[in-house]
Each structure stands twice: as structure tokens, then as C-alpha cells.
Coordinates of C-alpha atoms in Angstrom, one line a residue:
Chain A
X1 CA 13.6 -24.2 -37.2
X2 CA 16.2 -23.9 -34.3
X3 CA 14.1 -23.0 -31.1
X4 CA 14.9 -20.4 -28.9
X5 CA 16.5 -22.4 -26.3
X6 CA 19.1 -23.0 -28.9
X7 CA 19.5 -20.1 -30.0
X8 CA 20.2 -18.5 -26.9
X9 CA 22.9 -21.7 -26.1
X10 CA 24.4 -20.2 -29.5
X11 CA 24.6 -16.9 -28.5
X12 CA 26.0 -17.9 -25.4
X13 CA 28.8 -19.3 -27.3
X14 CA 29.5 -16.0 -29.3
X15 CA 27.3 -16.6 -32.0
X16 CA 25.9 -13.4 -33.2
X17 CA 23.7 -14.7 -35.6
X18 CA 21.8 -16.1 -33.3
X19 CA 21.0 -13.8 -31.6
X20 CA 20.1 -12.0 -34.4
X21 CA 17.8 -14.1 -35.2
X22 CA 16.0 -14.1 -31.6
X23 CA 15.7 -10.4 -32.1
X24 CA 13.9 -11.2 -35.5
X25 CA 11.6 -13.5 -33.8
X26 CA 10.6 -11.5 -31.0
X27 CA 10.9 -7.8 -32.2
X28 CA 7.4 -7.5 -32.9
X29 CA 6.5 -8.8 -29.8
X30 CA 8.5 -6.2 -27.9
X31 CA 7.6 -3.4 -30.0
X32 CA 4.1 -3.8 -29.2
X33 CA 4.6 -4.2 -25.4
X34 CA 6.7 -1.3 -25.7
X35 CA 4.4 1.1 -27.8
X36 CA 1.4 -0.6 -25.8
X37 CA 3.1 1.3 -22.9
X38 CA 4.3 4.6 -24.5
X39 CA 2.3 4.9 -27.6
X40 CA 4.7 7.0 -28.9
X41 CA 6.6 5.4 -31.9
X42 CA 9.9 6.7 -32.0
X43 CA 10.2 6.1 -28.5
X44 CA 9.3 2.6 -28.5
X45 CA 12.1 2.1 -31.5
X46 CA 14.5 3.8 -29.0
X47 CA 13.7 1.2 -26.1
X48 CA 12.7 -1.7 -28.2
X49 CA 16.6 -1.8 -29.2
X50 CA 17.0 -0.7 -25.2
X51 CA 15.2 -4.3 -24.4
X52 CA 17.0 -6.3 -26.8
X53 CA 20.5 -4.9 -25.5
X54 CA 19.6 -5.8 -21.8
X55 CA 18.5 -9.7 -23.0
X56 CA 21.8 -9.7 -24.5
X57 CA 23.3 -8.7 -21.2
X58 CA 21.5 -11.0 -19.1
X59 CA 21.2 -14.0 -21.8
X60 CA 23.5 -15.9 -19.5
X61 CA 20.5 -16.2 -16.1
X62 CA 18.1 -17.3 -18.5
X63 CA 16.6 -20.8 -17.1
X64 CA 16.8 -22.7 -20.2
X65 CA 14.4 -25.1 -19.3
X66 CA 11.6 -22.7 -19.1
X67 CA 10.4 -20.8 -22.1
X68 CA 12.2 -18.0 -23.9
X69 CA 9.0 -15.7 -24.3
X70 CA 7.7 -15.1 -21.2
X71 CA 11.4 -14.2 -19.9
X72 CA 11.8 -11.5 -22.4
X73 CA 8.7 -10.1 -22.1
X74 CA 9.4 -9.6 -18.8
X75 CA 12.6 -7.6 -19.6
X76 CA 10.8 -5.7 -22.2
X77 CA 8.3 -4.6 -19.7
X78 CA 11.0 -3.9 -16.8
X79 CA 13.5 -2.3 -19.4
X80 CA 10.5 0.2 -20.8
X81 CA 9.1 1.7 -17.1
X82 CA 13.3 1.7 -16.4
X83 CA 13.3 3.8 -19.1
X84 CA 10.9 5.7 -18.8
X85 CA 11.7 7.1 -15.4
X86 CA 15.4 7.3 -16.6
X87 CA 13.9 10.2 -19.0
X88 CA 12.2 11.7 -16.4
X89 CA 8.6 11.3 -18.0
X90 CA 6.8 11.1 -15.1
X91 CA 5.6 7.4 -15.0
X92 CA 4.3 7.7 -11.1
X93 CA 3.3 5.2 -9.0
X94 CA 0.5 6.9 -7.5
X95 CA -2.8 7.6 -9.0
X96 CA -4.6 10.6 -8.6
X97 CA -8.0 10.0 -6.7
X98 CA -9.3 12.9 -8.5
X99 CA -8.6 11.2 -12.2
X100 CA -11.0 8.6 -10.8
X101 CA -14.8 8.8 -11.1
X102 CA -16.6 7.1 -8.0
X103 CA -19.2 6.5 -10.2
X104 CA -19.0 3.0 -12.8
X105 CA -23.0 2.5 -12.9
X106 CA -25.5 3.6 -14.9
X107 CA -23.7 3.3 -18.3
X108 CA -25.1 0.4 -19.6
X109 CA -28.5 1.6 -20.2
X110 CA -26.6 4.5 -21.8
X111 CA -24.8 2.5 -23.9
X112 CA -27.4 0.3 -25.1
X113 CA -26.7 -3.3 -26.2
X114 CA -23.0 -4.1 -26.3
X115 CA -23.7 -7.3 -28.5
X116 CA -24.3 -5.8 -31.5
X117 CA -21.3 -6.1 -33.8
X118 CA -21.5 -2.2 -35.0
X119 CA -21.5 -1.2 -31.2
X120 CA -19.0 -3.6 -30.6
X121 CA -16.4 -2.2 -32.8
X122 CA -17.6 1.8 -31.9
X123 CA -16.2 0.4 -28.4
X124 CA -13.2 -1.2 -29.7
X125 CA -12.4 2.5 -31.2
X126 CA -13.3 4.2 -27.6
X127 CA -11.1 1.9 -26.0
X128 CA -8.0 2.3 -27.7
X129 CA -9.2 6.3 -27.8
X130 CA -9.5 6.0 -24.0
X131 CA -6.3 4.2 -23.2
X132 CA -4.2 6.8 -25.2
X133 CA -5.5 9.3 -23.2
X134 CA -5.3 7.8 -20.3
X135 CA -2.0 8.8 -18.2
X136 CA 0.7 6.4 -18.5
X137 CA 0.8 5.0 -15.2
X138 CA -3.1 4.2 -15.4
X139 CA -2.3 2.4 -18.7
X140 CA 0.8 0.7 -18.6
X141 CA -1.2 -1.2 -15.5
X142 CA -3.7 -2.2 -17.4
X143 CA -1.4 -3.3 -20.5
X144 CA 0.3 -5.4 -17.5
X145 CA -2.8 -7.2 -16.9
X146 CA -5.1 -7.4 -19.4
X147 CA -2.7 -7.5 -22.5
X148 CA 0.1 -9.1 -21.1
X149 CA -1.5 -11.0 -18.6
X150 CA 0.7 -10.7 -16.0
X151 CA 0.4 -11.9 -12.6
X152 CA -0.2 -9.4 -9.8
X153 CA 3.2 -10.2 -8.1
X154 CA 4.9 -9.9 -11.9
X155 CA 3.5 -6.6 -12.3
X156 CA 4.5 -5.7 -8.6
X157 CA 8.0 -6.4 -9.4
X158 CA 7.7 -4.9 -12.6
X159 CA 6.5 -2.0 -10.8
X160 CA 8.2 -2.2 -7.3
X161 CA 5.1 -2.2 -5.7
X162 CA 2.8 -4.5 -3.4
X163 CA 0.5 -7.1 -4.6
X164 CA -1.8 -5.9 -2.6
X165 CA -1.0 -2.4 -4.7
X166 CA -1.7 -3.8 -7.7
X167 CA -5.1 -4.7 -7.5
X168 CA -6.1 -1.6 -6.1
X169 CA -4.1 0.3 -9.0
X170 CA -6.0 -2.2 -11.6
X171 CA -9.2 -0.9 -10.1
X172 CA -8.7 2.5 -10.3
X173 CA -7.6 1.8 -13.8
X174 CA -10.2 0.6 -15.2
X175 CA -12.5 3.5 -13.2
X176 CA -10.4 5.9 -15.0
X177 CA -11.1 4.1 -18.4
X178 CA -14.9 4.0 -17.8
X179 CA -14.9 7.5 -16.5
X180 CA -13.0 8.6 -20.2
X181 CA -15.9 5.9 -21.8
X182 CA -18.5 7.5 -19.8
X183 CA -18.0 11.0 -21.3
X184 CA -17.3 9.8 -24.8
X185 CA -20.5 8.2 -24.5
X186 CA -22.3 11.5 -23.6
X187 CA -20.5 13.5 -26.3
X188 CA -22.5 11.3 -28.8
X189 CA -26.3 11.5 -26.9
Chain B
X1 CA -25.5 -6.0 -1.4
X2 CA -27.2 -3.2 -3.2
X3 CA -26.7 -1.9 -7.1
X4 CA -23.7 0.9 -5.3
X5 CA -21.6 -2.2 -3.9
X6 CA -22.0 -3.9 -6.9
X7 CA -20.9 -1.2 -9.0
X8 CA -18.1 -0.4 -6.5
X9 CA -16.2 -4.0 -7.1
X10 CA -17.6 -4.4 -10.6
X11 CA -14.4 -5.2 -11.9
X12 CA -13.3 -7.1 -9.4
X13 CA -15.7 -9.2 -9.7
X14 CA -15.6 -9.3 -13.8
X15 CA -11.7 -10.3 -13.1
X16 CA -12.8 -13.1 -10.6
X17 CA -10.7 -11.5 -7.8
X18 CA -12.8 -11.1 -5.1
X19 CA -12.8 -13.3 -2.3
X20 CA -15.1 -16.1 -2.8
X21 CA -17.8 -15.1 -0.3
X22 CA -18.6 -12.0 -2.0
X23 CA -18.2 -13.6 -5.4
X24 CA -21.1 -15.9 -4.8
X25 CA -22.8 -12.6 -3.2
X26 CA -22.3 -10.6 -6.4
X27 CA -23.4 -13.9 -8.5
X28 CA -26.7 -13.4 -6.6
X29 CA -27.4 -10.0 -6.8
X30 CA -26.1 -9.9 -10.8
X31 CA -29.3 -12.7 -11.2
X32 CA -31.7 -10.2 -9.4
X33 CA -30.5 -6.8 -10.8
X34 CA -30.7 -6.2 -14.4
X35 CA -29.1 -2.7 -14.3
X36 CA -26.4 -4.9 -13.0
X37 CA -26.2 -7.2 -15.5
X38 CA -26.3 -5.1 -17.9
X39 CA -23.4 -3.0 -16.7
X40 CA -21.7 -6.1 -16.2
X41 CA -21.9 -7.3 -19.8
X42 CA -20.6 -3.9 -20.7
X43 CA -17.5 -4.8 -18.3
X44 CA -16.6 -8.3 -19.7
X45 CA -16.9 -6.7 -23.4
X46 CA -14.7 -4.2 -22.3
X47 CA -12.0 -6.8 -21.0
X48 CA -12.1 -8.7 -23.8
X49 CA -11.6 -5.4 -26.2
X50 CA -8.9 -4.5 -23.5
X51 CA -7.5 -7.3 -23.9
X52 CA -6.9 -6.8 -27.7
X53 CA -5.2 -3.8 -26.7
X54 CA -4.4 -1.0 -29.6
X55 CA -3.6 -1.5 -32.7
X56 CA 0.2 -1.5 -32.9
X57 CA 2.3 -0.5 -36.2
X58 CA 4.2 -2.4 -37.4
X59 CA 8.2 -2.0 -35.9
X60 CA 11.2 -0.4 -38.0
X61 CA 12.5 -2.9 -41.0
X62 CA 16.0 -2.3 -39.3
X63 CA 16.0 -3.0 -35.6
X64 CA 17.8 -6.4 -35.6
X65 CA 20.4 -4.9 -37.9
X66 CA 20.8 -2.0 -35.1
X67 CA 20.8 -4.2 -32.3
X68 CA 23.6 -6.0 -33.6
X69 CA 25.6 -3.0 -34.6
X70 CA 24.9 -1.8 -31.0
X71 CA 25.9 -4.7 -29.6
X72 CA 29.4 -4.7 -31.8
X73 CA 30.1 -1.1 -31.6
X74 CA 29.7 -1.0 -27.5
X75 CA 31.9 -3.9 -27.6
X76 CA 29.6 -5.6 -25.4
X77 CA 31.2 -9.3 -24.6
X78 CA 28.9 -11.7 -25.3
X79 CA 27.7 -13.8 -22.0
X80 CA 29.6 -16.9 -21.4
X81 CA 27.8 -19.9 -21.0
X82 CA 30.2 -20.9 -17.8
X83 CA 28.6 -18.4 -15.9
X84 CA 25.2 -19.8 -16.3
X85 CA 23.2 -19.8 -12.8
X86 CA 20.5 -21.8 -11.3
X87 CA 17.3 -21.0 -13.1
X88 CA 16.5 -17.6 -13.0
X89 CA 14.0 -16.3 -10.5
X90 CA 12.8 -13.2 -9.0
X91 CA 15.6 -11.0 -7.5
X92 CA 12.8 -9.8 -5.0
X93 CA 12.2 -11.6 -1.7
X94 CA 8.9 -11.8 -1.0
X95 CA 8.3 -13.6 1.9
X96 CA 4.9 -15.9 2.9
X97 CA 2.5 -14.9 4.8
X98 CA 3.3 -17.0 7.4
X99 CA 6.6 -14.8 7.9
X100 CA 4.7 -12.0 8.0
X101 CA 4.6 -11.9 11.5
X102 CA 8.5 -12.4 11.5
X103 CA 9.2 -9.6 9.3
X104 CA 7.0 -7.1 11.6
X105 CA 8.7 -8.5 14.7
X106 CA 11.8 -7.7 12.7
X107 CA 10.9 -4.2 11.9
X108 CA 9.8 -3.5 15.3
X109 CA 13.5 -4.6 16.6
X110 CA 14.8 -2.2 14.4
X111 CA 12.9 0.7 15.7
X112 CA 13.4 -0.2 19.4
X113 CA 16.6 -0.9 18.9
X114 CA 16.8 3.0 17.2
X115 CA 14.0 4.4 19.6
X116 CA 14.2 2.1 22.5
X117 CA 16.1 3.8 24.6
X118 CA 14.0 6.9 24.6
X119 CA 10.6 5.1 24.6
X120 CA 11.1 2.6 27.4
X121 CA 12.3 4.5 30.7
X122 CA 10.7 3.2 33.4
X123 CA 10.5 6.9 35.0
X124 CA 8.5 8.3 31.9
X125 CA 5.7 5.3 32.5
X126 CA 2.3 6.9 31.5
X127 CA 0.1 5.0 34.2
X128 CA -3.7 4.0 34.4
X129 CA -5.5 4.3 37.8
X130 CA -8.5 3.6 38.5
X131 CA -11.6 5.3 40.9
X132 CA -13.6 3.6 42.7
X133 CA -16.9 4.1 40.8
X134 CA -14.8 2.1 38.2
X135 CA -13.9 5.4 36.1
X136 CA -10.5 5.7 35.0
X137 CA -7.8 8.0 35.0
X138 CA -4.8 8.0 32.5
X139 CA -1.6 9.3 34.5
X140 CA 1.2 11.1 32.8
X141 CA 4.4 9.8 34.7
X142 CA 6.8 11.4 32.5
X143 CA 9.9 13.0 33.8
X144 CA 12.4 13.0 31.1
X145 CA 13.1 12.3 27.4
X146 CA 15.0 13.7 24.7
X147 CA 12.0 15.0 23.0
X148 CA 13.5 17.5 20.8
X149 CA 15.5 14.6 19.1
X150 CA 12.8 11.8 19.1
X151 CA 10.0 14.2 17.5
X152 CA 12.5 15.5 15.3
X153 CA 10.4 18.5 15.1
X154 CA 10.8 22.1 15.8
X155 CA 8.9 22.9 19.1
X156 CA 8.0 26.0 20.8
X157 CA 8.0 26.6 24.0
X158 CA 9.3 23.1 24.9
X159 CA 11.5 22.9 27.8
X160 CA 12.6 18.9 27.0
X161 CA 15.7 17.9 29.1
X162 CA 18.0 16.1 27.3
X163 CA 18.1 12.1 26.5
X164 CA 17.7 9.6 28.8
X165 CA 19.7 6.6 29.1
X166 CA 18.7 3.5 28.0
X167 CA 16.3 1.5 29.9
X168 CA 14.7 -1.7 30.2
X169 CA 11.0 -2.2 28.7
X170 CA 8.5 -2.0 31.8
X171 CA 6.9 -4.9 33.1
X172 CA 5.3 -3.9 36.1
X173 CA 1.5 -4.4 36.9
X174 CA 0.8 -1.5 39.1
X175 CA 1.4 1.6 38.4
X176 CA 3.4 4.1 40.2
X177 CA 2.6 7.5 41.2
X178 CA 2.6 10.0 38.9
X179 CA 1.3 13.3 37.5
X180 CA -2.3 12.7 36.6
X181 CA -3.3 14.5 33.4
X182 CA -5.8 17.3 34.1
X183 CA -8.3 18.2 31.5
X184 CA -11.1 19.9 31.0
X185 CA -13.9 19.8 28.7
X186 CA -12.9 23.2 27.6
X187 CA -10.2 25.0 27.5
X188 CA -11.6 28.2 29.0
X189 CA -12.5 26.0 32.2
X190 CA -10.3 25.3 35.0
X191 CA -9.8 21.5 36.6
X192 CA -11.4 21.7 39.9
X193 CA -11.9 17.8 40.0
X194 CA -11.3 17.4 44.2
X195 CA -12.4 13.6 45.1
X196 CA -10.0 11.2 46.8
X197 CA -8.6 9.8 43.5
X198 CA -8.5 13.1 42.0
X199 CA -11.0 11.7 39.4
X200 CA -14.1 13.0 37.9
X201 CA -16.3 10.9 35.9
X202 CA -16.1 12.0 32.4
X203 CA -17.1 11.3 28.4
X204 CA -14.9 9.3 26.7
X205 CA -13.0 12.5 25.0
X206 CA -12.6 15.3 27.0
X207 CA -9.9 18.0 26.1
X208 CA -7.2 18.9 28.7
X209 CA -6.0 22.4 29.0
X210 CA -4.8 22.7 32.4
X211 CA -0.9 22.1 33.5
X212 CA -0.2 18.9 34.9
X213 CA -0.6 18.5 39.0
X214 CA 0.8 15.6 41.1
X215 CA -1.8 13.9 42.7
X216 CA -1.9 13.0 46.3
X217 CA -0.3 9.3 47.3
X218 CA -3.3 8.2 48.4
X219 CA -5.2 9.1 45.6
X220 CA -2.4 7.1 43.6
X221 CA -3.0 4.1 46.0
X222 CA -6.6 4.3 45.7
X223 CA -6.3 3.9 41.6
X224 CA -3.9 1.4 41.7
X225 CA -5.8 -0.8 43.9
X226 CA -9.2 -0.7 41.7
X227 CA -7.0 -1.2 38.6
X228 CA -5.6 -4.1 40.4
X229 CA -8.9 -5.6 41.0
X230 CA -9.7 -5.6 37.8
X231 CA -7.1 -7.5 36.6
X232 CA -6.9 -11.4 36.9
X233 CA -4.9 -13.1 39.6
X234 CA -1.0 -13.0 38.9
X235 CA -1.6 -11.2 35.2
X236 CA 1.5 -9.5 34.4
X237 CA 0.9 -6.2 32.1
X238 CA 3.8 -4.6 30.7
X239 CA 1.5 -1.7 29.9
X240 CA -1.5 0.1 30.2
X241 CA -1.5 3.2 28.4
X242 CA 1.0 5.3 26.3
X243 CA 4.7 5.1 27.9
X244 CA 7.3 7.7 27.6
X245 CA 5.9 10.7 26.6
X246 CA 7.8 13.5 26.7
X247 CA 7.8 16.1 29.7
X248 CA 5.9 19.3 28.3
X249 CA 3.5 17.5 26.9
X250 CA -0.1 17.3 27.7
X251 CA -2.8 14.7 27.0
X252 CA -4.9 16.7 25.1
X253 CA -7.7 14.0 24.2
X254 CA -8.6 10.5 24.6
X255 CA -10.8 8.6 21.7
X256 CA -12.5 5.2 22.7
X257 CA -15.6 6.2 20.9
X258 CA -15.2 4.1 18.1
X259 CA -14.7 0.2 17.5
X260 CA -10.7 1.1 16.5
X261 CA -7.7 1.9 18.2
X262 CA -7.7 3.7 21.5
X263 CA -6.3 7.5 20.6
X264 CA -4.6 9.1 22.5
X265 CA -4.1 13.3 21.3
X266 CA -1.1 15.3 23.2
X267 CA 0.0 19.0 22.6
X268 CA 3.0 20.5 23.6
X269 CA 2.9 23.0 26.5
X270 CA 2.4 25.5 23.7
X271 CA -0.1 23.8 22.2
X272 CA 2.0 23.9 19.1
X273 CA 3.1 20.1 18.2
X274 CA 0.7 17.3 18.7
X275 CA 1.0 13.7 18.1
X276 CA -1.0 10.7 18.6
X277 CA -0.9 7.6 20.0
X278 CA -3.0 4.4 19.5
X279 CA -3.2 1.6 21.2
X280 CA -4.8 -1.3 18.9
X281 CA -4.4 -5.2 19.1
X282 CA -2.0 -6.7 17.4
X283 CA -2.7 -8.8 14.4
X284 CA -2.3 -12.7 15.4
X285 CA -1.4 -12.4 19.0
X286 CA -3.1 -13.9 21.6
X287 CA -2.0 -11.1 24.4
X288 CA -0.5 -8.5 23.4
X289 CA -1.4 -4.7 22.1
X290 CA 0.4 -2.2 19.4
X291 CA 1.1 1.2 20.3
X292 CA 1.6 3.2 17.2
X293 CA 3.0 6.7 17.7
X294 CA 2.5 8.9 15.3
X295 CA 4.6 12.3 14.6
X296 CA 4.1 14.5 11.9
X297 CA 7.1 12.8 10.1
X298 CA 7.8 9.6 11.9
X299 CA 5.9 6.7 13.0
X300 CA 6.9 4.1 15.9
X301 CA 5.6 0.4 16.2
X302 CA 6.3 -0.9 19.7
X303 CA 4.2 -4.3 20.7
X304 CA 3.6 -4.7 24.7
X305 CA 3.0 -8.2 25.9
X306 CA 0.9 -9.8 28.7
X307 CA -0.5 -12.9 29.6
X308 CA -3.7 -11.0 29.7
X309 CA -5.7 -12.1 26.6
X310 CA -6.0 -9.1 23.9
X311 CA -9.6 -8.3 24.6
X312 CA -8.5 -8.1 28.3
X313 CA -5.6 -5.9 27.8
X314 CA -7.4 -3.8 25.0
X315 CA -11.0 -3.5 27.6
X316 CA -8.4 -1.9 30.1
X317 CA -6.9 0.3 27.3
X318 CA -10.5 1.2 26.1
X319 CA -11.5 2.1 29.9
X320 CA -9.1 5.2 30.2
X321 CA -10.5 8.1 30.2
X322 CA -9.1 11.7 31.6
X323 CA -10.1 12.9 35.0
X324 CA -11.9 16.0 33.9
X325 CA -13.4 19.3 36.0
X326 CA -15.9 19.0 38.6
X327 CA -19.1 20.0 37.4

């Protein structure tokens, strides 16, 4: 199998198929950063293509001796908020301080013991429950860091934020999640 | 480090960003608490079930095929491999820490250089004096400025004269005679202070509320030399207190009550507009202080220098307070 690096030398020398084929490899990859982000499957389709148009622009500053995946991950993240603001859903910086409870304790001896595997899996559920209803800008941070993995300066860039900002934003985050958790939690006493 | 704390950095500390002080601080409490720990178990399992993320479906058959066709029917030209350049990096310049200093002396050029000419006019010096029970007294020198256009603010009532020219940042170590700011603990009582330097000991905050008075030469002279005394042999302060405040305007309060910034509160002759100004140190400076000014839509970094040490400079700053009524 060809790796990507070739590939993308191919391209570079007009060869469509090529890139074709990077598309194949990586469109599943994209589509779930994408729908990660938006959640919404139509949309993602819209800016999955949206992604793969802009690594065909910008094939050419790829550092081919680093790898292809990270690099168009990147774009798919950068292309998707770009996006998003372009369309005027309103992916905002700021997080509301209200949205946030002060208050993380105490749920642990509500929710009992987190190793069991049923519990586990109710909380797997609750999660991906929580993080569609959390606003976007609270979730795409978190899909920056805990599913992609990104770096705090990535994800400031990605964001056009500080690195300082990031953290900060990652915390509240994650209150907002446990806040949403917190409640589900409740609803089932 | 009580259970609140812990909870308050919890997933800071599950993410192993904290600095590492207070991680090892955490570690301990998390081995005492087991409220804690069990809060924190909850917090790794929900990274790790974060990190799963949702469930995604699985992406339309066709999007390579439309991709393609997208790319064919824009008649986007394919990148030519000529044009490759140097490994691709981040477009953004973010610069090290050690530059930060750089980059702030950079931004303050920039807003001298844009407010300069207003803020640093010798003839609108706000002065410190000094009694000689060791008291202080902030003196408002001001004469002229283009207030209207450096607030860029309405203001009632303001009778600002128009901008000054530009002028050189002050340097002088004594201060020259000025207005000295009245106040009053009230503003339904009337400044009666009547001692030879015009100054009444007072609280650190007191409210002024009377118009501004010139004070008697001698009084002046008297200030100036107990501030001098204070100072160390051949120290050279470019300032003591907030410079260039515009005529009309009256120090309305003075903050030294906390660890922070020196505060200084002024109101228009109206008592309409008010602004602040602090006086803090300056991060990683040996002798020097910051004044931030802050408007209602504008702030203004401008550093002063001395070859005072900081604490030195900020004791003075933290000494000033306003001559207020007689008792």
C-alpha cells in the first residue's frame, strides 16, 4: 500500500486518483471529528467535503517528512469551527459562568461505584447524552482535548485563543458536563 | 487543602495540569479524603469514557466521489509540487516567555506613542507632598489636557481646554507646586483642613467633594522637603502618583487598603465620569511601577522608572493619602 506521503507527492503532480484515495483513507476520520463537533449529520457531510477541499488547496505546505494524519486533522478541526461561524451558528468563544455549576463534589457517593461494568456503561450513555446537550463551544473544547488530544496551544490556534484560555475553558467544560451528569443523576434517585 | 479546593481543581488535577506543588498537595489530600477519592475515580472514568467520545455513524458511501467532482467542477488547479515550502508550521507567532517582556514594552510604545503626548506634560504632573507627621498628600497639578478626546467620552459639565502639545516624560524628583486635592470624608462636609502643609491626617480612602484650592508655597515646600527625606540620596523618581489628569477632574478616592494596586478614583466636576488609576509594580522589573488608567472604554499602560527599588517606589505610592477636613 502506497503511504500517504506518496500519495500526496502524487497529487501534487496532478494525479487525482490519489487523492482520491487519501480522501478514502481519511474520510472517516474527518467525519467523526466533524460530527464529534456538530453532531448534526448532514452538516458534517457538508463540511467533511468542506475539509477535504481545503487539504486539496493547501496539499502543497504539507511537511512531508512529518505524518499525513495529524496535519489533516488539524484542517478538519480548523475548517469545521471556520465553518461554523461562516453560518452564523453561534460557536462563541466565551462561556457563560452561569452554564457552570461551582459545585463538582459530592457526586460520587451519589453515584455509587463507578467500577462496576453495568454502571460503567449507564455512564458511557450519560456522557455522550451530556455532551450533545452541551452547547457547542463547551463541546467542541473538550472534543479538542480529550478526543483529539490536542495540545493546548493546537487548540488555541484552532480556536484563536490563549493557552492560558484553554485550560480555563477545558475546566469549565468539564464543570458544565458534571453539572448535566449531576442532574441526570438525580432524575434517576 | 480542604475537600472545596480539591473539588475546585479536580480536573486539573485528573488531567495532571496543575503545577507540581499542588499536584503532590492534592496527591496528599486524595490519600486522606475518601469523599475525594471517590469523586476522583468518578473523574478519571469519565475521561476515559470522554475520551471514547460518541458514537459516530458511519459517513455517506459517496463523499470521495463528491470531493472529486468538486474539485473538477470548481476547476480547482491542483497544487504544484514547485511551490512546496519549508515544513509547514504554525502561521501564528507566539512568542516565549522570555519575550514577554519585549512584547509589553512594545505595546506600551504603541500607546505612548498614541497617548503620549496627552499623558506626559510636565504642567499636568499630579504631585506627592508630604507633612511633617509623615502623612501624605496627593497634589493635583493639572492645568491642561485634551480630556474630551483622551476619555473619548461624553462629559457633562467639563470645561477641558483643548490638547496640549507634546511633552517630554517627567523625571523630576521633587515635586512642584500645585493644586492640592481637597476631600472630605463626606460629601456634605466642607474641607477646613488649615495646618501649614494644608494636610490633615486621614484614612487611607477618604472621598473628596470640595473644588480644588492652590495651596500656599510654603506649604508646597514644606511637603516637598519631607517627601524628599524620605527618599534615598540621589534617587531619581520619574513619578509618584498619577500624572496628567485632566483639569475638571477631582480625586474622588484613594485605595491602599488592600495588598494590590494603589487606586486612585476621580470624577468629573459633575461628578458624572469617573475613571481610575492604579499604580502597581511591574512584573520583572527591578524599579519601576505600572500606572494603568482605566476609562469606561479604554485602558492605558504607561511604566515609570526609577532607580528606586519597586518596593521603594510602590511604599511611596502606597503612602498617599488625600488631605481631608479638619475634624
Amino acid at each position: 500500500m502506497q503511504t500517504d506521503e506518496l500519495l500526496v507527492a502524487q497529487t501534487l503532480q496532478g494525479d487525482l486518483k490519489a487523492f482520491e484515495e487519501l480522501v478514502i483513507r481519511y474520510q472517516r476520520q474527518v467525519f467523526a471529528i466533524v460530527y464529534r463537533i456538530t453532531t448534526q449529520y448532514q452538516e458534517s457531510e457538508d463540511i467533511t467535503q468542506d475539509v477535504f477541499l481545503a487539504v486539496f488547496h493547501k496539499l502543497n505546505q504539507f511537511d512531508v517528512s512529518k505524518k499525513f494524519s495529524p496535519w489533516i486533522q488539524k484542517i478538519a478541526v480548523n475548517t469545521c469551527i471556520s465553518a461554523l461561524r461562516k453560518k452564523n451558528r453561534a460557536f462563541m468563544v466565551e462561556f457563560d459562568e452561569a452554564y457552570i455549576s461551582q459545585d463538582v463534589g459530592s457526586t460520587a457517593t451519589d453515584f455509587g461505584n463507578p467500577q462496576a461494568a453495568v454502571l460503567k456503561q449507564e455512564l458511557r450513555d450519560d456522557i455522550n447524552k451530556a455532551m450533545l446537550e452541551l452547547p457547542m463551544n463547551y463541546r467542541t473544547m473538550l472534543v479538542l482535548r480529550y478526543q483529539l488530544e490536542l495540545s493546548n496551544p493546537e487548540i488555541a490556534e484552532a480556536l484563536g485563543i490563549s493557552k492560558e484560555n484553554v485550560e480555563v475553558k477545558v475546566h469549565r467544560a468539564r464543570k458544565a458536563l458534571r453539572r448535566i451528569l449531576n442532574q441526570k443523576w438525580h432524575e434517576k434517585e | 487543602m480542604d475537600c472545596r479546593e480539591f473539588n475546585e481543581n479536580i480536573f486539573a488535577y485528573s488531567d495532571g495540569t496543575l503545577p507540581s506543588g499542588l499536584q503532590a498537595k492534592f496527591t496528599l489530600h486524595l490519600e486522606k479524603c475518601e469523599t475525594c477519592r471517590q469523586n476522583y475515580n468518578l473523574t478519571l472514568l469519565e475521561t476515559e469514557l470522554l475520551q471514547e467520545g460518541l458514537d459516530v455513524p458511519e459517513p455517506p458511501p459517496n463523499i470521495a466521489a463528491q470531493v472529486i467532482k468538486a474539485v473538477e467542477n470548481l476547476d480547482i488547479s491542483a497544487p504544484v509540487v514547485e511551490s512546496v515550502p519549508p515544513p509547514a508550521r504554525s502561521g501564528r507567532f507566539i512568542p516565549p516567555k522570555s519575550m514577554y517582556g519585549l512584547v509589553a514594552a512594545a505595546a506600551i510604545i504603541l500607546a505612548l506613542v498614541a497617548y503620549g503626548p496627552q499623558m506626559f506634560n510636565p504642567n499636568n504632573r499630579t504631585e506627592v507632598a508630604v507633612n511633617d507627621s509623615s502623612r501624605q498628600v496627593l497634589e493635583t497639578a493639572s492645568t491642561d489636557l485634551a480630556g474630551s478626546e483622551f476619555l473619548n467620552a461624553p462629559v457633562a459639565d467639563n470645561n477641558l481646554p483643548k490638547a496640549s502639545p507634546p511633552a517630554p516624560t517627567p523625571t523630576k524628583t521633587a515635586p512642584s507646586a500645585g493644586k492640592n486635592a481637597d476631600s472630605a470624608t463626606s460629601g456634605s462636609e466642607k474641607n477646613t483642613n488649615s495646618n501649614a502643609s494644608g494636610v490633615v491626617p486621614t484614612p487611607t480612602a477618604s472621598v473628596s467633594s470640595a473644588k480644588q484650592e492652590p495651596q500656599s508655597e510654603a506649604a508646597v515646600e514644606q511637603v516637598r522637603s519631607s517627601l524628599d527625606a524620605t527618599t534615598a540620596p540621589g534617587a531619581v523618581v520619574s513619578a509618584y502618583g498619577p500624572v496628567n489628569i485632566p483639569e475638571g477632574y477631582i480625586l474622588e478616592a484613594v485605595d491602599t487598603s488592600v495588598s494590590g494596586p494603589t487606586v486612585y478614583y476621580y470624577t468629573n466636576d459633575a461628578g458624572g465620569l469617573r475613571f481610575r488609576v492604579e499604580l502597581t509594580e511591574a512584573p520583572n522589573s527591578g524599579s519601576s511601577v505600572v500606572k494603568v488608567v482605566k476609562f469606561p472604554d479604554m485602558t492605558i499602560y504607561a511604566y515609570f522608572y526609577g532607580n528606586m527599588s519597586t518596593n521603594e517606589l510602590r511604599a511611596i505610592a502606597n503612602a498617599i493619602t488625600i488631605g481631608a477636613e479638619a475634624p
